[in-house]
Amino acid sequence: MERGYWIKSKPIYTSLVWHEKATSHLVLASGIGGMAALKLFQQMHPAQPVTVLYARYAQMEVDYSETLKKVVPDNLHVFKFEEDLLTELKSIMPHMRMGLRIYVAGSEGFIWDVAKAVKPFGVDDAHIMKEQTDTLARNVYCVHCKAVTKSVTTNIVACCGCERMLFVRDHFSRNLGAYMGLMVDAESPGELPAIEEIYP
Amino acid sequence: MNMIDVRVAAIEQVTPLIKHFKFVKEDGSKLPPFSGGSHIVVALDAEGRTYRNPYSLMGSPTETDAYHISVRRQENSRGGSAYMHENISVGMTLKITHPVNLFTLAKMAHKHVLIAGGIGITPFMSQIEDLNRLGAEYELHYAFRSYKQAAFVEELQKACGNKLHCYSDSDGKRLDMDALLSNQPLGTHVYVCGPSPMVVGVLETAKNLGWPDSNVHNEQFLAPPVGESFKVQLAKSNLEVQVPAEMSMLEAIEAAGVQPEYLCRGGVCGRCELSVLESDGGLEHNDHFLTESEKASCKKIMPCVSRTKGKRLVLDL
Amino acid sequence: MALNFKQESFRDDYTYKNSPEAIKRFPFPFPEDQYMYSVNIEPHTKGKPGSVYEFPFDIDEHYVAECHDRAITLAEDAGRYQALPHMMDAQWDFLELAMESLSSDYPEHFTLTKNGSIWTWENKPLGIHDTFTFGDSTTLPREPFDYMGRQVQGDFVLLDQRDETLYADAGMVTCQADWSLAFNVGMSWREWHGPVPKATELGVMDRALKYLMNLQLANPVRRLNWTMTVNPRLDTSPENYPHWGGDRNKVNADNVSELIHLRVELQSLFRLPRSNGIVFSIRCYLMSLKDIATYPRWAKRLHRVQKTMHPDLIEYKGMTKFHPLVVEWLSQFDDGADIGVGTQPE
């Protein structure tokens, strides 16, 4: 990899830290992301109202729900699946007001599912604090057939839509929450570079 | 810069201190459409110098048979606003720039909260036209000293209906920023134009309540401040220019026949930025454009509003 | 002067050809023997009569065939046109700018009649005649940008200005040099230039952004960009890469001068009045090496530029496979004589 290189189209994920200026907080976590939520409460218990939504089963089967129940004062909601969390999120968003701060921790796929869910309510992803946990797996958008192949851990992957072998480019679309996948052997059919797991 | 020739079609004394000017094209054709919040720069040749002052466009951005501006006579005017008030009469011709917008409405906002203080109402006079045309949700909060000194209240009542909220000092009615900004729906953007304490108040209140910076907008044109006289040496043009106390550096450079680029002439847009090669005293940065570290480095200056504290300055121009 | 529109294709049998007049007015992009990636922005002012800079939007002999090719691409893939909902004012701004420019610059081909907000548009080469209400999308057969974008040569991206940057929030992109509108729509300036090598490190993109944020009404700007394409193919999109990528293997020493085309983009940017957006117009000119070499000065210059090209740029522009063949073929024209600065053919 070229020195000094970074993916300019992808935001840099950080560790979650409370915003001091806020009127309320909303924490969304999935799987190992529960640890990031717990760490937040190690920093402090904010004076403003806090809501925590946690999905137990993400990419890996880790469960912080019991610990969270002990730490989060009230307004903790635990879900079995990320989809259920997202449904609840959409139902509470209309009641939120300016001054709400949103924090999300989980896989990159989960982070952008959340960003997509809150966007219609006027929240720009730039204002969501994001921590990537669990896995480096990438969602890959096939530029040829427009299908998104989820949780890709390898440099090259078969498209779930058109079955072309896609090279996973370091170019990220926040709108799609996915990296660009481009047919790898269009110029030399069947000739594939080595397929390696590089996003464990 | 492409300028537009206009004729003064009407002048109205709106309040004791504010005059409203109506400009039309000489040939009767329409002026270019614009976006709400835009301003133009009016060029005035007077007493051997050229004043170039920015004024917000009022009225409909899409029905542009005429452009409308309002000028408040400034107490310590360097001459621009006083000249507009005293020497401009109906039928005169003037040169104006094309509209420039440094105070745009956020198109993706779910709701707009507009806050005006005094003459700061002018950019909102075109923005409400855009908001009405688009059917957007908004409220306009307009604070002033007294109804007698407040411009356009009747027009605004007609255009905004119950979306208009007026606050008159003389009635003791105050705008409670904290109450206003602490219960707005997500996706709200707030815009403020008015005297400096009001602008600072809105910015601070929004910040303390956790509003993201990108949802808070302000327009704070600076009138170029007066100062001490100094000399500017233009290295490339090989010219020495004396900047008088009541003239901006940009005006003095223009008067010497050099035409640097400019847009807002109010320290906001950054277009007239110049590199400083030498200075014998600190720089007096009055702009909102350069970062604090850029200001501290003394390598850049915005000649539209900034000056030197010394006697001599060398610019890469 | 009325243009003679050609019947030709940009795919399958590739019957696209340039007339001697079209060759002579080709916007050759290399004023010097060395190429550097730069912003090279200049005012988009009126150029010499007959040049590609004569009018804001250049219409040439390929107009009808290009519009036809665009219609085929759009019919196959609706994703080549995108417009986010907040861009409707910008759409009307674009329609107005394009209609007013074409009707005043090419009155024998295009006519615009205004009766208040009721406008009548006639496009004779494409056989279009419509009356509509400006500002009311329901009175047009398509959204305004979709409607008018199909009637002007070149790709168009509408940029929204907010948060101290520019966002690519709408576009009609069917003759692009390998970038995807469907993937890039909604991206900020920095995001969509992410894959440009070296350039961002040099601060080129940041400076260009600062400049464009201050772009003024009635003061458009332009720059040239270039790449090379196998066959006169307009649609070299990543979407259809599986269809055209293999063409790179077909280049050999015998056919290189006919297959390889210098692809020049005349990029121009106009501030839009109602939306305060910007239209980014990318007008593509394709010229085979053989046609370029009809002017020895160009052939010499192109040889020198290509010979000294940085390998990263060759790779970024997708020319790695055939680039040595291009340099080799052009070398026959280069006697090493000093040809001075400038892009003129002779």
mmCIF file of N, CA, C and O in Angstrom, chain A residues 2-11 119 124-127 141 143-146 164 169-176 178-189, chain C residues 77 79-80 82 84 162-163 167 178-180 182-188 190-196 198 200-201 238-246 248-249 312 321:
data_model
loop_
_atom_site.group_PDB
_atom_site.id
_atom_site.type_symbol
_atom_site.label_atom_id
_atom_site.label_comp_id
_atom_site.label_asym_id
_atom_site.label_seq_id
_atom_site.Cartn_x
_atom_site.Cartn_y
_atom_site.Cartn_z
ATOM 1 N N GLU A 2 0.490 2.200 -0.835
ATOM 2 C CA GLU A 2 1.220 3.470 -0.958
ATOM 3 C C GLU A 2 1.249 4.191 0.401
ATOM 4 O O GLU A 2 0.230 4.287 1.079
ATOM 5 N N ARG A 3 2.393 4.720 0.776
ATOM 6 C CA ARG A 3 2.480 5.464 2.035
ATOM 7 C C ARG A 3 1.717 6.787 1.938
ATOM 8 O O ARG A 3 1.686 7.398 0.884
ATOM 9 N N GLY A 4 1.116 7.177 3.047
ATOM 10 C CA GLY A 4 0.403 8.452 3.046
ATOM 11 C C GLY A 4 -0.965 8.352 2.397
ATOM 12 O O GLY A 4 -1.614 9.355 2.155
ATOM 13 N N TYR A 5 -1.394 7.117 2.106
ATOM 14 C CA TYR A 5 -2.655 6.938 1.398
ATOM 15 C C TYR A 5 -3.810 6.776 2.381
ATOM 16 O O TYR A 5 -3.663 6.112 3.399
ATOM 17 N N TRP A 6 -4.938 7.367 2.072
ATOM 18 C CA TRP A 6 -6.138 7.099 2.865
ATOM 19 C C TRP A 6 -7.362 7.230 1.973
ATOM 20 O O TRP A 6 -7.294 7.848 0.907
ATOM 21 N N ILE A 7 -8.461 6.655 2.418
ATOM 22 C CA ILE A 7 -9.667 6.648 1.592
ATOM 23 C C ILE A 7 -10.418 7.945 1.843
ATOM 24 O O ILE A 7 -11.075 8.109 2.862
ATOM 25 N N LYS A 8 -10.276 8.883 0.916
ATOM 26 C CA LYS A 8 -10.812 10.218 1.170
ATOM 27 C C LYS A 8 -12.333 10.253 1.142
ATOM 28 O O LYS A 8 -12.948 11.166 1.677
ATOM 29 N N SER A 9 -12.945 9.254 0.516
ATOM 30 C CA SER A 9 -14.404 9.274 0.416
ATOM 31 C C SER A 9 -15.057 8.637 1.642
ATOM 32 O O SER A 9 -16.264 8.574 1.737
ATOM 33 N N LYS A 10 -14.246 8.112 2.577
ATOM 34 C CA LYS A 10 -14.812 7.455 3.758
ATOM 35 C C LYS A 10 -14.483 8.261 4.996
ATOM 36 O O LYS A 10 -13.361 8.725 5.146
ATOM 37 N N PRO A 11 -15.466 8.450 5.884
ATOM 38 C CA PRO A 11 -15.152 9.192 7.108
ATOM 39 C C PRO A 11 -14.216 8.365 7.983
ATOM 40 O O PRO A 11 -14.172 7.150 7.881
ATOM 41 N N LYS A 119 -31.593 9.892 8.336
ATOM 42 C CA LYS A 119 -31.480 10.969 7.348
ATOM 43 C C LYS A 119 -32.824 11.636 7.014
ATOM 44 O O LYS A 119 -32.903 12.861 6.934
ATOM 45 N N ASP A 124 -27.871 14.743 9.391
ATOM 46 C CA ASP A 124 -26.817 14.441 8.439
ATOM 47 C C ASP A 124 -25.807 13.501 9.088
ATOM 48 O O ASP A 124 -25.536 13.622 10.273
ATOM 49 N N ASP A 125 -25.272 12.580 8.296
ATOM 50 C CA ASP A 125 -24.357 11.600 8.905
ATOM 51 C C ASP A 125 -23.135 12.267 9.537
ATOM 52 O O ASP A 125 -22.536 11.736 10.461
ATOM 53 N N ALA A 126 -22.790 13.461 9.029
ATOM 54 C CA ALA A 126 -21.624 14.160 9.579
ATOM 55 C C ALA A 126 -21.817 14.465 11.063
ATOM 56 O O ALA A 126 -20.850 14.671 11.796
ATOM 57 N N HIS A 127 -23.064 14.511 11.517
ATOM 58 C CA HIS A 127 -23.336 14.860 12.910
ATOM 59 C C HIS A 127 -23.567 13.639 13.790
ATOM 60 O O HIS A 127 -23.985 13.766 14.942
ATOM 61 N N TYR A 141 -21.013 -2.444 -3.418
ATOM 62 C CA TYR A 141 -22.011 -2.082 -4.428
ATOM 63 C C TYR A 141 -21.472 -2.476 -5.791
ATOM 64 O O TYR A 141 -20.385 -2.044 -6.184
ATOM 65 N N VAL A 143 -21.138 -1.974 -9.427
ATOM 66 C CA VAL A 143 -21.391 -0.839 -10.296
ATOM 67 C C VAL A 143 -22.089 -1.282 -11.589
ATOM 68 O O VAL A 143 -22.670 -0.475 -12.296
ATOM 69 N N HIS A 144 -22.058 -2.587 -11.866
ATOM 70 C CA HIS A 144 -22.662 -3.105 -13.106
ATOM 71 C C HIS A 144 -24.146 -3.435 -12.940
ATOM 72 O O HIS A 144 -24.966 -3.041 -13.750
ATOM 73 N N CYS A 145 -24.497 -4.130 -11.838
ATOM 74 C CA CYS A 145 -25.914 -4.535 -11.692
ATOM 75 C C CYS A 145 -26.591 -3.825 -10.520
ATOM 76 O O CYS A 145 -27.777 -4.007 -10.311
ATOM 77 N N LYS A 146 -25.821 -3.016 -9.732
ATOM 78 C CA LYS A 146 -26.353 -2.195 -8.644
ATOM 79 C C LYS A 146 -26.757 -2.988 -7.394
ATOM 80 O O LYS A 146 -27.315 -2.426 -6.461
ATOM 81 N N ARG A 164 -20.763 -11.630 -11.229
ATOM 82 C CA ARG A 164 -19.440 -11.237 -11.718
ATOM 83 C C ARG A 164 -18.486 -11.188 -10.533
ATOM 84 O O ARG A 164 -18.881 -10.908 -9.393
ATOM 85 N N ARG A 169 -13.031 -1.794 -4.517
ATOM 86 C CA ARG A 169 -12.219 -0.578 -4.608
ATOM 87 C C ARG A 169 -12.263 0.227 -3.309
ATOM 88 O O ARG A 169 -13.251 0.183 -2.584
ATOM 89 N N ASP A 170 -11.213 0.994 -3.073
ATOM 90 C CA ASP A 170 -11.189 1.878 -1.908
ATOM 91 C C ASP A 170 -11.915 3.184 -2.229
ATOM 92 O O ASP A 170 -11.341 4.266 -2.165
ATOM 93 N N HIS A 171 -13.166 3.050 -2.619
ATOM 94 C CA HIS A 171 -13.959 4.248 -2.915
ATOM 95 C C HIS A 171 -15.332 4.000 -2.298
ATOM 96 O O HIS A 171 -15.979 3.006 -2.603
ATOM 97 N N PHE A 172 -15.730 4.908 -1.401
ATOM 98 C CA PHE A 172 -16.883 4.652 -0.546
ATOM 99 C C PHE A 172 -17.977 5.679 -0.791
ATOM 100 O O PHE A 172 -17.699 6.875 -0.908
ATOM 101 N N SER A 173 -19.213 5.213 -0.877
ATOM 102 C CA SER A 173 -20.356 6.116 -1.025
ATOM 103 C C SER A 173 -21.168 6.113 0.261
ATOM 104 O O SER A 173 -21.684 5.069 0.676
ATOM 105 N N ARG A 174 -21.277 7.269 0.896
ATOM 106 C CA ARG A 174 -22.064 7.357 2.139
ATOM 107 C C ARG A 174 -23.548 7.157 1.850
ATOM 108 O O ARG A 174 -24.285 6.630 2.666
ATOM 109 N N ASN A 175 -23.971 7.631 0.673
ATOM 110 C CA ASN A 175 -25.373 7.450 0.290
ATOM 111 C C ASN A 175 -25.742 5.978 0.252
ATOM 112 O O ASN A 175 -26.810 5.572 0.703
ATOM 113 N N LEU A 176 -24.845 5.175 -0.329
ATOM 114 C CA LEU A 176 -25.123 3.747 -0.481
ATOM 115 C C LEU A 176 -24.604 2.953 0.717
ATOM 116 O O LEU A 176 -24.960 1.802 0.902
ATOM 117 N N ALA A 178 -21.642 1.848 1.013
ATOM 118 C CA ALA A 178 -20.950 0.703 0.409
ATOM 119 C C ALA A 178 -19.742 1.158 -0.405
ATOM 120 O O ALA A 178 -19.655 2.306 -0.827
ATOM 121 N N TYR A 179 -18.838 0.192 -0.619
ATOM 122 C CA TYR A 179 -17.662 0.431 -1.456
ATOM 123 C C TYR A 179 -18.001 0.036 -2.894
ATOM 124 O O TYR A 179 -18.893 -0.779 -3.126
ATOM 125 N N MET A 180 -17.236 0.605 -3.838
ATOM 126 C CA MET A 180 -17.504 0.260 -5.222
ATOM 127 C C MET A 180 -16.867 -1.086 -5.566
ATOM 128 O O MET A 180 -15.710 -1.345 -5.250
ATOM 129 N N GLY A 181 -17.660 -1.941 -6.220
ATOM 130 C CA GLY A 181 -17.147 -3.204 -6.740
ATOM 131 C C GLY A 181 -17.123 -3.132 -8.261
ATOM 132 O O GLY A 181 -18.102 -2.748 -8.892
ATOM 133 N N LEU A 182 -15.949 -3.464 -8.828
ATOM 134 C CA LEU A 182 -15.773 -3.357 -10.275
ATOM 135 C C LEU A 182 -15.307 -4.720 -10.783
ATOM 136 O O LEU A 182 -14.420 -5.339 -10.184
ATOM 137 N N MET A 183 -15.870 -5.176 -11.908
ATOM 138 C CA MET A 183 -15.524 -6.484 -12.461
ATOM 139 C C MET A 183 -14.005 -6.590 -12.621
ATOM 140 O O MET A 183 -13.371 -5.740 -13.227
ATOM 141 N N VAL A 184 -13.459 -7.664 -12.066
ATOM 142 C CA VAL A 184 -11.999 -7.749 -11.981
ATOM 143 C C VAL A 184 -11.383 -8.357 -13.231
ATOM 144 O O VAL A 184 -10.240 -8.076 -13.578
ATOM 145 N N ASP A 185 -12.147 -9.171 -13.958
ATOM 146 C CA ASP A 185 -11.549 -9.888 -15.089
ATOM 147 C C ASP A 185 -12.194 -9.527 -16.425
ATOM 148 O O ASP A 185 -12.229 -10.336 -17.342
ATOM 149 N N ALA A 186 -12.692 -8.288 -16.544
ATOM 150 C CA ALA A 186 -13.354 -7.889 -17.781
ATOM 151 C C ALA A 186 -12.370 -7.887 -18.956
ATOM 152 O O ALA A 186 -12.731 -8.204 -20.087
ATOM 153 N N GLU A 187 -11.127 -7.533 -18.687
ATOM 154 C CA GLU A 187 -10.150 -7.445 -19.770
ATOM 155 C C GLU A 187 -9.479 -8.780 -20.045
ATOM 156 O O GLU A 187 -8.850 -8.954 -21.083
ATOM 157 N N SER A 188 -9.591 -9.698 -19.104
ATOM 158 C CA SER A 188 -8.969 -11.015 -19.286
ATOM 159 C C SER A 188 -9.832 -12.058 -18.588
ATOM 160 O O SER A 188 -9.563 -12.441 -17.458
ATOM 161 N N PRO A 189 -10.925 -12.484 -19.252
ATOM 162 C CA PRO A 189 -11.928 -13.354 -18.620
ATOM 163 C C PRO A 189 -11.317 -14.578 -17.955
ATOM 164 O O PRO A 189 -10.475 -15.257 -18.541
ATOM 165 N N ASP C 77 -30.103 2.117 -18.999
ATOM 166 C CA ASP C 77 -29.742 2.270 -17.591
ATOM 167 C C ASP C 77 -30.241 3.617 -17.062
ATOM 168 O O ASP C 77 -29.604 4.641 -17.258
ATOM 169 N N GLY C 79 -30.163 4.774 -14.278
ATOM 170 C CA GLY C 79 -29.293 5.325 -13.239
ATOM 171 C C GLY C 79 -28.307 6.361 -13.745
ATOM 172 O O GLY C 79 -27.626 7.001 -12.954
ATOM 173 N N ARG C 80 -28.250 6.532 -15.077
ATOM 174 C CA ARG C 80 -27.330 7.532 -15.624
ATOM 175 C C ARG C 80 -27.881 8.950 -15.456
ATOM 176 O O ARG C 80 -27.207 9.927 -15.760
ATOM 177 N N GLN C 82 -29.697 11.260 -12.481
ATOM 178 C CA GLN C 82 -30.065 11.307 -11.071
ATOM 179 C C GLN C 82 -30.319 12.754 -10.702
ATOM 180 O O GLN C 82 -29.589 13.641 -11.150
ATOM 181 N N LEU C 84 -31.434 14.679 -6.966
ATOM 182 C CA LEU C 84 -31.992 14.656 -5.610
ATOM 183 C C LEU C 84 -33.081 15.731 -5.515
ATOM 184 O O LEU C 84 -33.048 16.731 -6.245
ATOM 185 N N ARG C 162 -23.126 24.122 -0.164
ATOM 186 C CA ARG C 162 -23.518 24.239 1.252
ATOM 187 C C ARG C 162 -22.378 23.691 2.117
ATOM 188 O O ARG C 162 -21.506 22.992 1.606
ATOM 189 N N ASP C 163 -22.396 24.013 3.380
ATOM 190 C CA ASP C 163 -21.404 23.520 4.339
ATOM 191 C C ASP C 163 -19.980 23.725 3.825
ATOM 192 O O ASP C 163 -19.110 22.869 4.004
ATOM 193 N N TYR C 167 -21.654 19.795 -3.521
ATOM 194 C CA TYR C 167 -22.153 18.431 -3.575
ATOM 195 C C TYR C 167 -22.673 18.114 -4.972
ATOM 196 O O TYR C 167 -23.409 18.929 -5.553
ATOM 197 N N ASP C 178 -15.018 6.864 -17.253
ATOM 198 C CA ASP C 178 -14.862 5.915 -16.165
ATOM 199 C C ASP C 178 -15.169 6.428 -14.756
ATOM 200 O O ASP C 178 -14.404 6.229 -13.835
ATOM 201 N N TRP C 179 -16.283 7.133 -14.581
ATOM 202 C CA TRP C 179 -16.754 7.369 -13.215
ATOM 203 C C TRP C 179 -18.260 7.167 -13.196
ATOM 204 O O TRP C 179 -18.931 7.322 -14.216
ATOM 205 N N SER C 180 -18.792 6.792 -12.046
ATOM 206 C CA SER C 180 -20.191 6.384 -11.975
ATOM 207 C C SER C 180 -21.041 7.413 -11.241
ATOM 208 O O SER C 180 -20.817 7.691 -10.071
ATOM 209 N N ALA C 182 -24.239 7.058 -10.520
ATOM 210 C CA ALA C 182 -25.100 6.371 -9.553
ATOM 211 C C ALA C 182 -24.356 6.164 -8.239
ATOM 212 O O ALA C 182 -24.941 6.196 -7.163
ATOM 213 N N PHE C 183 -23.028 5.938 -8.330
ATOM 214 C CA PHE C 183 -22.235 5.742 -7.118
ATOM 215 C C PHE C 183 -21.884 7.079 -6.473
ATOM 216 O O PHE C 183 -21.865 7.208 -5.259
ATOM 217 N N ASN C 184 -21.620 8.080 -7.295
ATOM 218 C CA ASN C 184 -21.109 9.352 -6.774
ATOM 219 C C ASN C 184 -22.186 10.360 -6.373
ATOM 220 O O ASN C 184 -21.878 11.351 -5.717
ATOM 221 N N VAL C 185 -23.431 10.156 -6.770
ATOM 222 C CA VAL C 185 -24.438 11.188 -6.512
ATOM 223 C C VAL C 185 -24.551 11.452 -5.013
ATOM 224 O O VAL C 185 -24.511 10.529 -4.189
ATOM 225 N N GLY C 186 -24.603 12.736 -4.655
ATOM 226 C CA GLY C 186 -24.689 13.108 -3.246
ATOM 227 C C GLY C 186 -23.341 13.302 -2.584
ATOM 228 O O GLY C 186 -23.266 13.702 -1.429
ATOM 229 N N MET C 187 -22.249 13.024 -3.324
ATOM 230 C CA MET C 187 -20.929 13.156 -2.705
ATOM 231 C C MET C 187 -20.462 14.604 -2.658
ATOM 232 O O MET C 187 -20.783 15.395 -3.534
ATOM 233 N N SER C 188 -19.644 14.898 -1.650
ATOM 234 C CA SER C 188 -19.017 16.213 -1.568
ATOM 235 C C SER C 188 -17.794 16.229 -2.483
ATOM 236 O O SER C 188 -17.314 15.189 -2.942
ATOM 237 N N ARG C 190 -14.607 16.646 -1.990
ATOM 238 C CA ARG C 190 -13.465 15.815 -1.581
ATOM 239 C C ARG C 190 -13.746 14.348 -1.779
ATOM 240 O O ARG C 190 -12.860 13.582 -2.156
ATOM 241 N N GLU C 191 -14.988 13.941 -1.513
ATOM 242 C CA GLU C 191 -15.313 12.520 -1.647
ATOM 243 C C GLU C 191 -15.217 12.072 -3.099
ATOM 244 O O GLU C 191 -14.655 11.030 -3.403
ATOM 245 N N TRP C 192 -15.790 12.882 -4.012
ATOM 246 C CA TRP C 192 -15.813 12.361 -5.366
ATOM 247 C C TRP C 192 -14.474 12.494 -6.062
ATOM 248 O O TRP C 192 -14.198 11.789 -7.013
ATOM 249 N N HIS C 193 -13.572 13.341 -5.555
ATOM 250 C CA HIS C 193 -12.227 13.380 -6.111
ATOM 251 C C HIS C 193 -11.277 12.446 -5.362
ATOM 252 O O HIS C 193 -10.076 12.464 -5.614
ATOM 253 N N GLY C 194 -11.822 11.634 -4.451
ATOM 254 C CA GLY C 194 -10.991 10.729 -3.663
ATOM 255 C C GLY C 194 -10.023 9.909 -4.498
ATOM 256 O O GLY C 194 -8.843 9.817 -4.163
ATOM 257 N N PRO C 195 -10.464 9.310 -5.597
ATOM 258 C CA PRO C 195 -9.554 8.442 -6.353
ATOM 259 C C PRO C 195 -8.511 9.185 -7.201
ATOM 260 O O PRO C 195 -7.676 8.537 -7.803
ATOM 261 N N VAL C 196 -8.546 10.501 -7.280
ATOM 262 C CA VAL C 196 -7.544 11.207 -8.095
ATOM 263 C C VAL C 196 -6.173 11.088 -7.421
ATOM 264 O O VAL C 196 -6.018 11.459 -6.273
ATOM 265 N N LYS C 198 -2.242 11.687 -6.360
ATOM 266 C CA LYS C 198 -1.282 12.785 -6.219
ATOM 267 C C LYS C 198 -1.916 14.162 -6.098
ATOM 268 O O LYS C 198 -1.443 14.999 -5.360
ATOM 269 N N THR C 200 -4.587 15.576 -4.811
ATOM 270 C CA THR C 200 -5.051 16.144 -3.549
ATOM 271 C C THR C 200 -3.898 16.480 -2.628
ATOM 272 O O THR C 200 -3.932 17.472 -1.922
ATOM 273 N N GLU C 201 -2.869 15.666 -2.674
ATOM 274 C CA GLU C 201 -1.711 15.935 -1.814
ATOM 275 C C GLU C 201 -1.108 17.294 -2.169
ATOM 276 O O GLU C 201 -0.586 17.999 -1.342
ATOM 277 N N PRO C 238 -17.963 2.919 -15.885
ATOM 278 C CA PRO C 238 -17.685 1.701 -15.132
ATOM 279 C C PRO C 238 -18.855 0.722 -15.202
ATOM 280 O O PRO C 238 -18.650 -0.491 -15.196
ATOM 281 N N GLU C 239 -20.077 1.255 -15.331
ATOM 282 C CA GLU C 239 -21.244 0.385 -15.432
ATOM 283 C C GLU C 239 -21.064 -0.622 -16.573
ATOM 284 O O GLU C 239 -21.346 -1.802 -16.437
ATOM 285 N N ASN C 240 -20.606 -0.121 -17.724
ATOM 286 C CA ASN C 240 -20.478 -0.993 -18.900
ATOM 287 C C ASN C 240 -19.053 -1.452 -19.167
ATOM 288 O O ASN C 240 -18.759 -1.937 -20.262
ATOM 289 N N TYR C 241 -18.205 -1.345 -18.170
ATOM 290 C CA TYR C 241 -16.821 -1.780 -18.312
ATOM 291 C C TYR C 241 -16.707 -3.220 -18.837
ATOM 292 O O TYR C 241 -15.855 -3.514 -19.676
ATOM 293 N N PRO C 242 -17.577 -4.128 -18.380
ATOM 294 C CA PRO C 242 -17.491 -5.484 -18.940
ATOM 295 C C PRO C 242 -17.645 -5.503 -20.464
ATOM 296 O O PRO C 242 -17.153 -6.412 -21.121
ATOM 297 N N HIS C 243 -18.319 -4.503 -21.039
ATOM 298 C CA HIS C 243 -18.513 -4.496 -22.499
ATOM 299 C C HIS C 243 -17.343 -3.877 -23.241
ATOM 300 O O HIS C 243 -17.080 -4.236 -24.378
ATOM 301 N N TRP C 244 -16.694 -2.866 -22.630
ATOM 302 C CA TRP C 244 -15.642 -2.181 -23.388
ATOM 303 C C TRP C 244 -14.226 -2.443 -22.881
ATOM 304 O O TRP C 244 -13.256 -2.187 -23.589
ATOM 305 N N GLY C 245 -14.102 -2.975 -21.650
ATOM 306 C CA GLY C 245 -12.772 -3.188 -21.066
ATOM 307 C C GLY C 245 -11.889 -4.061 -21.960
ATOM 308 O O GLY C 245 -10.691 -3.796 -22.144
ATOM 309 N N GLY C 246 -12.477 -5.106 -22.560
ATOM 310 C CA GLY C 246 -11.719 -6.040 -23.388
ATOM 311 C C GLY C 246 -11.147 -5.413 -24.646
ATOM 312 O O GLY C 246 -10.177 -5.938 -25.226
ATOM 313 N N ARG C 248 -9.301 -3.053 -24.885
ATOM 314 C CA ARG C 248 -7.913 -2.645 -24.657
ATOM 315 C C ARG C 248 -6.923 -3.710 -25.137
ATOM 316 O O ARG C 248 -5.758 -3.415 -25.392
ATOM 317 N N ASN C 249 -7.421 -4.963 -25.244
ATOM 318 C CA ASN C 249 -6.543 -6.039 -25.704
ATOM 319 C C ASN C 249 -6.407 -6.061 -27.218
ATOM 320 O O ASN C 249 -5.576 -6.785 -27.760
ATOM 321 N N ASP C 312 1.938 6.639 -12.707
ATOM 322 C CA ASP C 312 0.702 6.660 -11.908
ATOM 323 C C ASP C 312 -0.454 7.245 -12.715
ATOM 324 O O ASP C 312 -1.605 6.794 -12.615
ATOM 325 N N LYS C 321 -2.048 -0.610 -20.790
ATOM 326 C CA LYS C 321 -1.874 -1.684 -21.768
ATOM 327 C C LYS C 321 -1.379 -1.214 -23.126
ATOM 328 O O LYS C 321 -0.601 -1.878 -23.770
#
